PDB file of C-alpha atoms in Angstrom:
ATOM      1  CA  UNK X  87     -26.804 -10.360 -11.518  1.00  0.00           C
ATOM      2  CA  UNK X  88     -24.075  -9.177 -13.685  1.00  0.00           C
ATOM      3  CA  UNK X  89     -21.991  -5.798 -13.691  1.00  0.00           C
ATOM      4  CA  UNK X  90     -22.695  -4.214 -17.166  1.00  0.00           C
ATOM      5  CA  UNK X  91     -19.738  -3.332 -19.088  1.00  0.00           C
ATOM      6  CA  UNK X  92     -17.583  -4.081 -15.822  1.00  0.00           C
ATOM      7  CA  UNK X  93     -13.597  -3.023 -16.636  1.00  0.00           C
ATOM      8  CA  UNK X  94     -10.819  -3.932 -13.978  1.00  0.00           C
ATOM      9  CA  UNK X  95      -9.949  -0.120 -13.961  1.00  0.00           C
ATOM     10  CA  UNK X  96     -13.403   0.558 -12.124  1.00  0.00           C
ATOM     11  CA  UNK X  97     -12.240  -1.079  -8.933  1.00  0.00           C
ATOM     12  CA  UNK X  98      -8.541  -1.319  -8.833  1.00  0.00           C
ATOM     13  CA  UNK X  99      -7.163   0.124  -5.648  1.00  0.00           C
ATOM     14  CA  UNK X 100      -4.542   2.893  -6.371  1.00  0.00           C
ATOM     15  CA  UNK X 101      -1.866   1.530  -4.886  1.00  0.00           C
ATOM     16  CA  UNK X 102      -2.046  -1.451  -7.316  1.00  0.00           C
ATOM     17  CA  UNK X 103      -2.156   0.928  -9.842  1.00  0.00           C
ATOM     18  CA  UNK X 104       0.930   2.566  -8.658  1.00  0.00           C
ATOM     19  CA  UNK X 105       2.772  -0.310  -7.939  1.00  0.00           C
ATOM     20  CA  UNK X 106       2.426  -2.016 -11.290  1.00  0.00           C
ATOM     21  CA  UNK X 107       3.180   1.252 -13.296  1.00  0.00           C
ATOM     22  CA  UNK X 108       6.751   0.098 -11.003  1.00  0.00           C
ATOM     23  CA  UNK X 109       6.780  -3.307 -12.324  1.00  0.00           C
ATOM     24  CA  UNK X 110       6.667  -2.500 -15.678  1.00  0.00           C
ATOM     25  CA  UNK X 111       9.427   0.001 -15.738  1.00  0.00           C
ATOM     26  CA  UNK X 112      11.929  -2.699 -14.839  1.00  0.00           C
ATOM     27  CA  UNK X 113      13.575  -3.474 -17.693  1.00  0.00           C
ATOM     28  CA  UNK X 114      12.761  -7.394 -19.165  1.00  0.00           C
ATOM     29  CA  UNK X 115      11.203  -8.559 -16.250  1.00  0.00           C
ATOM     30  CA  UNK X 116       8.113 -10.074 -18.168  1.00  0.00           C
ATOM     31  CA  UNK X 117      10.710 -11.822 -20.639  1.00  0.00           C
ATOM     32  CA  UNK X 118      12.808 -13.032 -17.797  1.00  0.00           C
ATOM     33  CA  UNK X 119       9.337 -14.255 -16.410  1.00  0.00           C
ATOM     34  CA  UNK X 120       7.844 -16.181 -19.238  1.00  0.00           C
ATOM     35  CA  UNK X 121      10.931 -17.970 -19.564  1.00  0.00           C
ATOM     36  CA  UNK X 122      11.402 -19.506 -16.236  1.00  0.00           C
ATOM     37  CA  UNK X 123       8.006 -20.203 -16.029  1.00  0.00           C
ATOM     38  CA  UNK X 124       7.667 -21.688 -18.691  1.00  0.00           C
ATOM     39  CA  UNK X 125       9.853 -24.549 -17.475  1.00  0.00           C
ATOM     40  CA  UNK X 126       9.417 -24.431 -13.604  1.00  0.00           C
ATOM     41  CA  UNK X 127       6.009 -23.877 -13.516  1.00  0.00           C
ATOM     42  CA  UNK X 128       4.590 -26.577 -15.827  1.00  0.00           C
ATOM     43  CA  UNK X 129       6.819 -28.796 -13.651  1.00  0.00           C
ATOM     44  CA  UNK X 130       6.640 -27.687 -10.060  1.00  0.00           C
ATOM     45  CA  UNK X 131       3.061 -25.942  -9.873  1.00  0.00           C
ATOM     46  CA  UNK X 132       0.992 -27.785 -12.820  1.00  0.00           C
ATOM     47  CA  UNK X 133       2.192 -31.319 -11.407  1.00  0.00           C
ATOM     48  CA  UNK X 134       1.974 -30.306  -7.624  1.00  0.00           C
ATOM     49  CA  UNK X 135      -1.324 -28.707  -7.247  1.00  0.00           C
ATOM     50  CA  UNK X 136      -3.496 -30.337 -10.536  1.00  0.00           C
ATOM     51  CA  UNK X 137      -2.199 -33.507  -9.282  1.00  0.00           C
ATOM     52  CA  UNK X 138      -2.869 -34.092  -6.072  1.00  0.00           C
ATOM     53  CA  UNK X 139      -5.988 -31.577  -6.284  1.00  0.00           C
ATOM     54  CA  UNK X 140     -10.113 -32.650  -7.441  1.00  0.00           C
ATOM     55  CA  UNK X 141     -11.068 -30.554  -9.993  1.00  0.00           C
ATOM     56  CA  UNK X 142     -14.274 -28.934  -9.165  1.00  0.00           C
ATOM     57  CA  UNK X 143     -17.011 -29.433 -12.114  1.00  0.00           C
ATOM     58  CA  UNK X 144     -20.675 -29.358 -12.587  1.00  0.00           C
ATOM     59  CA  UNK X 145     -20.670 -33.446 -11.990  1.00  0.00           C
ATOM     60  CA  UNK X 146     -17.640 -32.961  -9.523  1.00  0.00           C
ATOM     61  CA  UNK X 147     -18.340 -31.105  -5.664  1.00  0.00           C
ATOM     62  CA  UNK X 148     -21.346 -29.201  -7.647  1.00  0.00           C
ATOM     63  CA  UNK X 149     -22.035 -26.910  -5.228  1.00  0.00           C
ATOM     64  CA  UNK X 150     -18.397 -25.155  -5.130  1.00  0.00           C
ATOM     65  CA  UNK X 151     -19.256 -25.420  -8.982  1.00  0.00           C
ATOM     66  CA  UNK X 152     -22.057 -23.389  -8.707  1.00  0.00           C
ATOM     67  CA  UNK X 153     -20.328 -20.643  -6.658  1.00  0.00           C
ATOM     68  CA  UNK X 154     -17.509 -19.892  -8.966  1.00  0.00           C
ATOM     69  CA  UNK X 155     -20.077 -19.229 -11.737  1.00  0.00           C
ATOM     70  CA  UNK X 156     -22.029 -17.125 -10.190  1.00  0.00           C
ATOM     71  CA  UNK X 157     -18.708 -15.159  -9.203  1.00  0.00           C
ATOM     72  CA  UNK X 158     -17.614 -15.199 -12.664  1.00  0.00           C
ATOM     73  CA  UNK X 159     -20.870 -14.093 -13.818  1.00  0.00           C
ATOM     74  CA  UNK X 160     -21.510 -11.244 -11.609  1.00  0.00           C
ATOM     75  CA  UNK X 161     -17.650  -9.560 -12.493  1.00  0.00           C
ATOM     76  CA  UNK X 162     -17.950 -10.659 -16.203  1.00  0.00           C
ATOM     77  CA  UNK X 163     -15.008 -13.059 -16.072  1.00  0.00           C
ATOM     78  CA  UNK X 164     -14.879 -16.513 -17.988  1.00  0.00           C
ATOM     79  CA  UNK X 165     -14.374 -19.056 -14.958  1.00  0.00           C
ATOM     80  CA  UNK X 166     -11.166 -20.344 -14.781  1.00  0.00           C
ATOM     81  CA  UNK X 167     -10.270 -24.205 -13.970  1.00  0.00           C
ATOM     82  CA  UNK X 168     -11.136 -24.808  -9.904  1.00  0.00           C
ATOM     83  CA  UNK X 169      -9.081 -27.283  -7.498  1.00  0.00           C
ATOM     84  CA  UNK X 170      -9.854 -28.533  -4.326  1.00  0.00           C
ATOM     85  CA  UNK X 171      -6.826 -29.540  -2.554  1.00  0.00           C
ATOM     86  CA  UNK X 172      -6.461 -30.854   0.552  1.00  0.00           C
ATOM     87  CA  UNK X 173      -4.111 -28.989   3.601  1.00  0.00           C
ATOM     88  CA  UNK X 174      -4.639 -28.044   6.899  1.00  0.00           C
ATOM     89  CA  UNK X 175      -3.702 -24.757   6.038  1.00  0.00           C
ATOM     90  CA  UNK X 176      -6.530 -22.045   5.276  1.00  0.00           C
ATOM     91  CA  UNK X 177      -5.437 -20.742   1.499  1.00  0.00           C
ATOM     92  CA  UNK X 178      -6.462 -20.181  -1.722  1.00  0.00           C
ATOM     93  CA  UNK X 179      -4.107 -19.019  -4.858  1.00  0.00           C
ATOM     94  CA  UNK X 180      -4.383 -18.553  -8.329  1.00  0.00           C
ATOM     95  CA  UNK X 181      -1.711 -19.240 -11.019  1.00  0.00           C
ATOM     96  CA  UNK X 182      -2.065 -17.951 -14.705  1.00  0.00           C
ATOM     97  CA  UNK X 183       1.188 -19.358 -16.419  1.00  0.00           C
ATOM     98  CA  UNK X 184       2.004 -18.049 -20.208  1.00  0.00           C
ATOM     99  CA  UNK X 185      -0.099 -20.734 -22.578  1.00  0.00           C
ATOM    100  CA  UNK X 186      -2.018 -22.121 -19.593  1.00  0.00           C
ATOM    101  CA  UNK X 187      -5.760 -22.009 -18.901  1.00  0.00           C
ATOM    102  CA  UNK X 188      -5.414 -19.921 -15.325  1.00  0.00           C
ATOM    103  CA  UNK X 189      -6.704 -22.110 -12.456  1.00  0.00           C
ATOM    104  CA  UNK X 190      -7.382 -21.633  -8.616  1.00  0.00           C
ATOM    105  CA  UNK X 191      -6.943 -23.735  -6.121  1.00  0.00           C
ATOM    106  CA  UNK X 192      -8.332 -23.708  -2.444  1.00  0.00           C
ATOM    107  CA  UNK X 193      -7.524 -25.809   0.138  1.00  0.00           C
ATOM    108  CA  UNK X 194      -9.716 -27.990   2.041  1.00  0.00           C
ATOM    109  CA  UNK X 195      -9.541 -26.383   5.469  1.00  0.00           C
ATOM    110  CA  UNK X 196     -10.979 -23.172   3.996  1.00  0.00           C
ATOM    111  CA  UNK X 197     -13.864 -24.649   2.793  1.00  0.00           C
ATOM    112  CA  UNK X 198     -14.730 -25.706   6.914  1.00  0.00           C
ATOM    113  CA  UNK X 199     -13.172 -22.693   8.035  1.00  0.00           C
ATOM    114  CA  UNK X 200     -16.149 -20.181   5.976  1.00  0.00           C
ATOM    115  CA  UNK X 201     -19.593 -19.890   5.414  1.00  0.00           C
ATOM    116  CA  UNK X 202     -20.724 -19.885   1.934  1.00  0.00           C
ATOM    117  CA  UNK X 203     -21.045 -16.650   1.447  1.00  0.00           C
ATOM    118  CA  UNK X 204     -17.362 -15.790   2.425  1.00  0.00           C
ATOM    119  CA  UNK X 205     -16.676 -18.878   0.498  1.00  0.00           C
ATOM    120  CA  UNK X 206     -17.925 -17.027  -2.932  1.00  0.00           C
ATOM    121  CA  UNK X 207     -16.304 -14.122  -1.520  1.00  0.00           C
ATOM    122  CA  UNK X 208     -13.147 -15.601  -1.376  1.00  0.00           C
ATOM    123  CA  UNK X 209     -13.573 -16.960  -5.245  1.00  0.00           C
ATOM    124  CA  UNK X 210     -14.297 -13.781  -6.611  1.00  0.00           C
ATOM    125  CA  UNK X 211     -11.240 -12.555  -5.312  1.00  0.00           C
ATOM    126  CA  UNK X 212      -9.405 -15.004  -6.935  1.00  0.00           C
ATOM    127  CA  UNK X 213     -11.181 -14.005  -9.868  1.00  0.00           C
ATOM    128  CA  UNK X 214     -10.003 -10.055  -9.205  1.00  0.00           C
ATOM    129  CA  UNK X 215      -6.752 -11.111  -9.854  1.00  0.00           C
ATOM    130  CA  UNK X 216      -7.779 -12.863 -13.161  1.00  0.00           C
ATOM    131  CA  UNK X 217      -9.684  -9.636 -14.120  1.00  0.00           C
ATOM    132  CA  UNK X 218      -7.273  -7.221 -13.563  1.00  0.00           C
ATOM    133  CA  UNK X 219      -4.683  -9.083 -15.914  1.00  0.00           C
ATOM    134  CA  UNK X 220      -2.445  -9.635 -12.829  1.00  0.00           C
ATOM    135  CA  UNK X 221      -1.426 -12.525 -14.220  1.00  0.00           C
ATOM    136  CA  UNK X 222       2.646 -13.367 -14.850  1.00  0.00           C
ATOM    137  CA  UNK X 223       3.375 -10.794 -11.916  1.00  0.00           C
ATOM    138  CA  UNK X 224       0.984 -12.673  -9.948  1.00  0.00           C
ATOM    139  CA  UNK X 225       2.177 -15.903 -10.648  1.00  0.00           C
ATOM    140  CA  UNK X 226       5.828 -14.599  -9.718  1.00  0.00           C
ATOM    141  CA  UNK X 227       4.668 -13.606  -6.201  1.00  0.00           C
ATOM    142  CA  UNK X 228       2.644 -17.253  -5.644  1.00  0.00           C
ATOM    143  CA  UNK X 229       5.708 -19.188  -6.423  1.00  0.00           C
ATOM    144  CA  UNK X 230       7.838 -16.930  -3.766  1.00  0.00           C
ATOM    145  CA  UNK X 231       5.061 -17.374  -1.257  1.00  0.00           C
ATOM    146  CA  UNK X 232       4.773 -21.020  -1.935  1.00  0.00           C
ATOM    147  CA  UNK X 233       8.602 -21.767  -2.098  1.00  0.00           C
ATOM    148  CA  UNK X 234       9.597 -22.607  -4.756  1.00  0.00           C
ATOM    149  CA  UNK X 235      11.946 -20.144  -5.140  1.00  0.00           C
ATOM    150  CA  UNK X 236      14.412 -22.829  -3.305  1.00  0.00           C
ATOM    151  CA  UNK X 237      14.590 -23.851  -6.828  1.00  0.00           C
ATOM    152  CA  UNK X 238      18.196 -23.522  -8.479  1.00  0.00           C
ATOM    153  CA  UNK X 239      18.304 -20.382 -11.128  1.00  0.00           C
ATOM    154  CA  UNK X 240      14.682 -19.176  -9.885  1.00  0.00           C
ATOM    155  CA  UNK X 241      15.501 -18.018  -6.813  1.00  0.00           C
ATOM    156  CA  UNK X 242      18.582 -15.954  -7.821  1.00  0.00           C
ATOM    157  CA  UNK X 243      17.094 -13.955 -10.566  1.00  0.00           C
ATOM    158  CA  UNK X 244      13.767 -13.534  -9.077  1.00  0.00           C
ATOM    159  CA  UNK X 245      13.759 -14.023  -5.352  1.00  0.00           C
ATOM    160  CA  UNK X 246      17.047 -12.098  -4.250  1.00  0.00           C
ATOM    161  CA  UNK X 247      16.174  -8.997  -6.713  1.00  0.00           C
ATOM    162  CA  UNK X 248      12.483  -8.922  -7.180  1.00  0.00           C
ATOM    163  CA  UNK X 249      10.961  -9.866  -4.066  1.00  0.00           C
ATOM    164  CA  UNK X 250      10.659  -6.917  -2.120  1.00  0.00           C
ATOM    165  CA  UNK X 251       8.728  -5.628  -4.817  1.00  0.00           C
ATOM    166  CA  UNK X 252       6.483  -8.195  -6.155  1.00  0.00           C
ATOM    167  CA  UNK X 253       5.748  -8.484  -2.758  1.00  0.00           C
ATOM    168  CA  UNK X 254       4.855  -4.411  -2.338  1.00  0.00           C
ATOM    169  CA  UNK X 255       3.050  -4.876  -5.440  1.00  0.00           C
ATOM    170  CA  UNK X 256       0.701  -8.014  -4.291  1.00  0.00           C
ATOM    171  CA  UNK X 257      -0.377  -6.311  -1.146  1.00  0.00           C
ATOM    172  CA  UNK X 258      -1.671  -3.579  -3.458  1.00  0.00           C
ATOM    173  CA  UNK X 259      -3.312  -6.130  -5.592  1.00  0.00           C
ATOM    174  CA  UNK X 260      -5.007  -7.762  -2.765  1.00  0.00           C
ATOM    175  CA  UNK X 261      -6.658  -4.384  -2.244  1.00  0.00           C
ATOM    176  CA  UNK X 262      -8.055  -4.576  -5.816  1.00  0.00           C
ATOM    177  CA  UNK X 263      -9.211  -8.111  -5.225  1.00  0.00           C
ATOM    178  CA  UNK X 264     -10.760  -7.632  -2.216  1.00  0.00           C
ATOM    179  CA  UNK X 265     -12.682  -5.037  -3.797  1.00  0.00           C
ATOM    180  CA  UNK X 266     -13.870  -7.943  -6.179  1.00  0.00           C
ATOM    181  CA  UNK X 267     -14.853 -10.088  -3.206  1.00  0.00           C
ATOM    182  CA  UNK X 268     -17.138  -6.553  -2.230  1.00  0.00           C
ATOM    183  CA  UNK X 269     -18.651  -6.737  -5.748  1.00  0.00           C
ATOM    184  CA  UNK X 270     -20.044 -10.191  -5.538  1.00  0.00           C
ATOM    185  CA  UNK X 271     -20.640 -10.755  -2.271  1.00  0.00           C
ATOM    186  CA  UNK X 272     -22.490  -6.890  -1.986  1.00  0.00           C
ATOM    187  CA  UNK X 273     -22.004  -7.315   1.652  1.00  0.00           C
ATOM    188  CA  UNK X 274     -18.970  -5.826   3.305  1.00  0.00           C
ATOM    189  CA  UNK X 275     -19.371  -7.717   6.846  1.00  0.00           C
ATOM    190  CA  UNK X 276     -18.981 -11.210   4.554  1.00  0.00           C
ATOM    191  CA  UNK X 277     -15.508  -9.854   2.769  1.00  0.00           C
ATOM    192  CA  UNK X 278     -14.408  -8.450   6.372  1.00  0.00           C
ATOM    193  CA  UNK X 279     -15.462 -11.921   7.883  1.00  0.00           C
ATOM    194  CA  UNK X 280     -13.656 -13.682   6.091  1.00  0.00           C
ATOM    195  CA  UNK X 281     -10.230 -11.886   6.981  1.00  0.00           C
ATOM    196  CA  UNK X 282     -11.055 -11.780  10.908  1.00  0.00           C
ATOM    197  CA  UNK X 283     -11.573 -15.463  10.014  1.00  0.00           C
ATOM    198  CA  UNK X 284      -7.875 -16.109   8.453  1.00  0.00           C
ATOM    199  CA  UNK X 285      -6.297 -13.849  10.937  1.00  0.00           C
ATOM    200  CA  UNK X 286      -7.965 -15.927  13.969  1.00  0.00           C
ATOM    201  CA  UNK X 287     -11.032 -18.132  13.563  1.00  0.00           C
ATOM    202  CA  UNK X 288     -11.802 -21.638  13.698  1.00  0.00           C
ATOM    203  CA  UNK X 289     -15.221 -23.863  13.309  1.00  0.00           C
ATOM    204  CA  UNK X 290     -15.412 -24.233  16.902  1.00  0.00           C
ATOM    205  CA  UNK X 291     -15.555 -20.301  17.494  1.00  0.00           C
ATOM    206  CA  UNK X 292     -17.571 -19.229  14.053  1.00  0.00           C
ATOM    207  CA  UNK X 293     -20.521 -17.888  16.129  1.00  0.00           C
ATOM    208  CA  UNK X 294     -18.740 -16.076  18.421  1.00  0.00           C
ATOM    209  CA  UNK X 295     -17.042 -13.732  15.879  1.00  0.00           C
ATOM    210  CA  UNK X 296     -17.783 -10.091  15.579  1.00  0.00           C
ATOM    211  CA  UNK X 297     -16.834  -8.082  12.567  1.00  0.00           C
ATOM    212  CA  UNK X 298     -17.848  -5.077  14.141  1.00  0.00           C
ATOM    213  CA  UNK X 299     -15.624  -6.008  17.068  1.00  0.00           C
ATOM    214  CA  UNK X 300     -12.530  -6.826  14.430  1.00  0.00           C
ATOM    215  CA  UNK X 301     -13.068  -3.295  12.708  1.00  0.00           C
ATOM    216  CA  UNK X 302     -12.609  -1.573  16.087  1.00  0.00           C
ATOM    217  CA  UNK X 303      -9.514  -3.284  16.986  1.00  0.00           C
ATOM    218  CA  UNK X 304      -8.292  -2.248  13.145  1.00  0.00           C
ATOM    219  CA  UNK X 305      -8.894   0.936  13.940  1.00  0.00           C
ATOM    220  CA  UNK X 306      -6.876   0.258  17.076  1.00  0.00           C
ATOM    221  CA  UNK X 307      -3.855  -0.653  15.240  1.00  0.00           C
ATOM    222  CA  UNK X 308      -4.313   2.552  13.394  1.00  0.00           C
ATOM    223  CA  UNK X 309      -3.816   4.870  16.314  1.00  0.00           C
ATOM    224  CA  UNK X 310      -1.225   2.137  17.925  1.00  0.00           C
ATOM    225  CA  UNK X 311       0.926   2.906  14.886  1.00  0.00           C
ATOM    226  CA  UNK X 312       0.063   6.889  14.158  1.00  0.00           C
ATOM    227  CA  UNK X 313       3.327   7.958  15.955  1.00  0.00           C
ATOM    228  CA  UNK X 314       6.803   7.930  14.585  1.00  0.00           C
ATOM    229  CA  UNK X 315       8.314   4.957  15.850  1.00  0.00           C
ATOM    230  CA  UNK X 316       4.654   2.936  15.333  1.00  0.00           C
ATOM    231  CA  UNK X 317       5.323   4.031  11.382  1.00  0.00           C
ATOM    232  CA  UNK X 318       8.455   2.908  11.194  1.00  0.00           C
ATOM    233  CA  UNK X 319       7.433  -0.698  13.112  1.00  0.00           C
ATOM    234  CA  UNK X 320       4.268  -0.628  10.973  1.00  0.00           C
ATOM    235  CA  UNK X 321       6.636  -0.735   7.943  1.00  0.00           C
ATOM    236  CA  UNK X 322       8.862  -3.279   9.607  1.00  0.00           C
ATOM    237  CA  UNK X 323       6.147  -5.448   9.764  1.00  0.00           C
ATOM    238  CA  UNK X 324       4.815  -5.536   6.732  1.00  0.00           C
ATOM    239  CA  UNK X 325       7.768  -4.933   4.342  1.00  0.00           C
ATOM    240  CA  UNK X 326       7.820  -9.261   3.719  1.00  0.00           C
ATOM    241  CA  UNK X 327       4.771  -9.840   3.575  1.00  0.00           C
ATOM    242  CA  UNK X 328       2.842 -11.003   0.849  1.00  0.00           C
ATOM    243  CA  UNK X 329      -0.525  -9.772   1.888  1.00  0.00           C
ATOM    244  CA  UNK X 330      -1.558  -6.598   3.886  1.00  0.00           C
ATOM    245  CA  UNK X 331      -2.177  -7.127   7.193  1.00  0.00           C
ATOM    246  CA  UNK X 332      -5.791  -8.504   7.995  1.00  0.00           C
ATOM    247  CA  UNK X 333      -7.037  -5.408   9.801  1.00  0.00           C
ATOM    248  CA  UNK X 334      -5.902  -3.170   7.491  1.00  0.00           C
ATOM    249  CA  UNK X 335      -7.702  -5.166   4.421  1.00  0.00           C
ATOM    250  CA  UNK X 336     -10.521  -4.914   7.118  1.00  0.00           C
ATOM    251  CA  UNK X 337      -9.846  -0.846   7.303  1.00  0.00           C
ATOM    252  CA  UNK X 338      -9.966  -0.871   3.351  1.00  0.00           C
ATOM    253  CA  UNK X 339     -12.666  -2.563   2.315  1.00  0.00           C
ATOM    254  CA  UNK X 340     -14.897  -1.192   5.325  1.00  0.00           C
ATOM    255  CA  UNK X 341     -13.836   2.627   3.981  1.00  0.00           C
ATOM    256  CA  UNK X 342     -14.479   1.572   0.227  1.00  0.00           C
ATOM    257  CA  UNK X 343     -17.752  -0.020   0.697  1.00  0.00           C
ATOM    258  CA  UNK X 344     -18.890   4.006   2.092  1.00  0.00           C
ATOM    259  CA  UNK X 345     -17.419   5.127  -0.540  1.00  0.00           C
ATOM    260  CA  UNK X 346     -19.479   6.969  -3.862  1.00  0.00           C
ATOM    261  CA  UNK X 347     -17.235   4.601  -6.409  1.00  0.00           C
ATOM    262  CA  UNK X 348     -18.109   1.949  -4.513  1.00  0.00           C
ATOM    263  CA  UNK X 349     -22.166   3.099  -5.026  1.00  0.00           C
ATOM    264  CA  UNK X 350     -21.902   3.879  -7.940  1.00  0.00           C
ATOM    265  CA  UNK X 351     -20.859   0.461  -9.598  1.00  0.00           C
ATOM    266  CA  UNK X 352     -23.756  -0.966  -7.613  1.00  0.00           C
ATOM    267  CA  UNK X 353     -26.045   1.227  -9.946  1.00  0.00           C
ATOM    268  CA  UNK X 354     -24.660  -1.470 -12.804  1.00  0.00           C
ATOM    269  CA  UNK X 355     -26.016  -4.414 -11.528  1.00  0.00           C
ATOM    270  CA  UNK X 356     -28.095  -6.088 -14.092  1.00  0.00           C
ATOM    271  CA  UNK X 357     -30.102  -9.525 -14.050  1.00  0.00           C
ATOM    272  CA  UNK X 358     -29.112 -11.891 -16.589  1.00  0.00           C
ATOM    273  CA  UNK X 359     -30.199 -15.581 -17.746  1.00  0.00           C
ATOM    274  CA  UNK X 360     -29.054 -18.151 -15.571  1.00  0.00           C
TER     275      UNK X 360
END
């Protein structure tokens, strides 16, 4: 199956919309960008994660293969390059650096930590970032996250002025791209899994999870933080972050997947050739 005619405007969250209109207001922030990464990133990230990674292939960990096509197929995407890297740490990222074939990587511990199912999910979100052109801004916001904005120069001109919002802006993107995960997995329970999964699940407690259970307890933190003071902690809480907070991607996606846009897109679904 295969979205016909699929554009990254049919499914981007408004917020991301919002938020980049911001970004590209500030003055020479994409020049600034392609110029630092240029060095740092070839360096730090190519050399970090591609080396100590396994790229995924059809002759390499086929069956990870396999998924990414299919989620590249379904949102009309050319797949991008695919690591496995090993950490104890659930994640997955992707970098698109100026001149660079994008990649994602995705960490070992993921790959126990979710079905496959939420496994493709989490792929095609990765590739929601690579379809909506988040690209250089994207990349920005991984290196913060990842820290190498310890780096001299980098984290002067980037970090100390830019982070608050590259940061505002990625939680808005990470609406959009769970909206992506929605697309291809067609299943909102498997997207919503796999967030009550990175917020607090483990391989020893799979079975006992309960989406259901995790969407009441978002709509929990809703009414916890409806009052004045709750806003103002709510904001607190989030303001550093580089992702929305796992109920509230829960809230998001559960709300869009009711939703007529949401419906509507389904109505595109077309078979294709393998």
């Amino acid at each position: 199956l295969a979205f016909r005619d699929l554009d990254a405007d049919d499914f981007r969250h408004p917020l991301d919309r919002q938020n980049t209109l911001i970004l590209s207001a500030i003055p020479g922030l994409n020049q600034i960008g392609k110029a630092l990464l240029g060095t740092v990133a070839e360096q730090v990230l190519l050399l970090e994660n591609i080396g100590t990674s396994v790229l995924v292939s059809k002759n390499q960990i086929p069956q990870l293969h396999e998924l990414m096509a299919e989620a590249a197929t379904v949102l009309n995407i050319e797949p991008p390059d695919f690591y496995l890297r090993q950490s104890p740490v659930p994640n997955a990222y992707t970098l698109a650096i100026s001149g660079k074939k994008p990649f994602v990587v995705v960490h070992t511990s993921l790959v126990e930590l979710l079905s496959r199912k939420e496994l493709q999910a989490v792929l095609a979100h990765e590739l929601g970032h690579l379809k909506c052109d988040h690209g250089i801004w994207l990349t920005y916001a991984n290196i913060l996250t990842l820290g190498a904005y310890t780096l001299p120069g980098l984290g002067s001109i980037i970090a100390q002025r830019l982070e608050e919002q590259l940061f505002r802006w990625l939680r808005a993107a990470e609406l959009t791209c769970d909206r992506a995960a929605l697309l291809v997995a067609r299943d909102p329970k498997v997207v919503i899994s796999v967030l009550m999964k990175l917020a607090g699940g483990c391989p020893s407690v799979a079975d006992q999870l309960n989406v259901d259970a995790f969407l009441e307890q978002a709509r929990s933190y809703d009414r916890a933080s409806s009052s004045l003071v709750g806003w103002y902690m709510r904001n607190a809480q989030t303001r550093q972050l580089s992702h929305p907070l796992p109920v509230l991607r829960a809230r998001e996606i559960d709300r869009w997947s009711r939703s007529e846009e949401y419906k509507s897109l389904l109505k595109r679904l077309n078979t294709v050739d393998s």
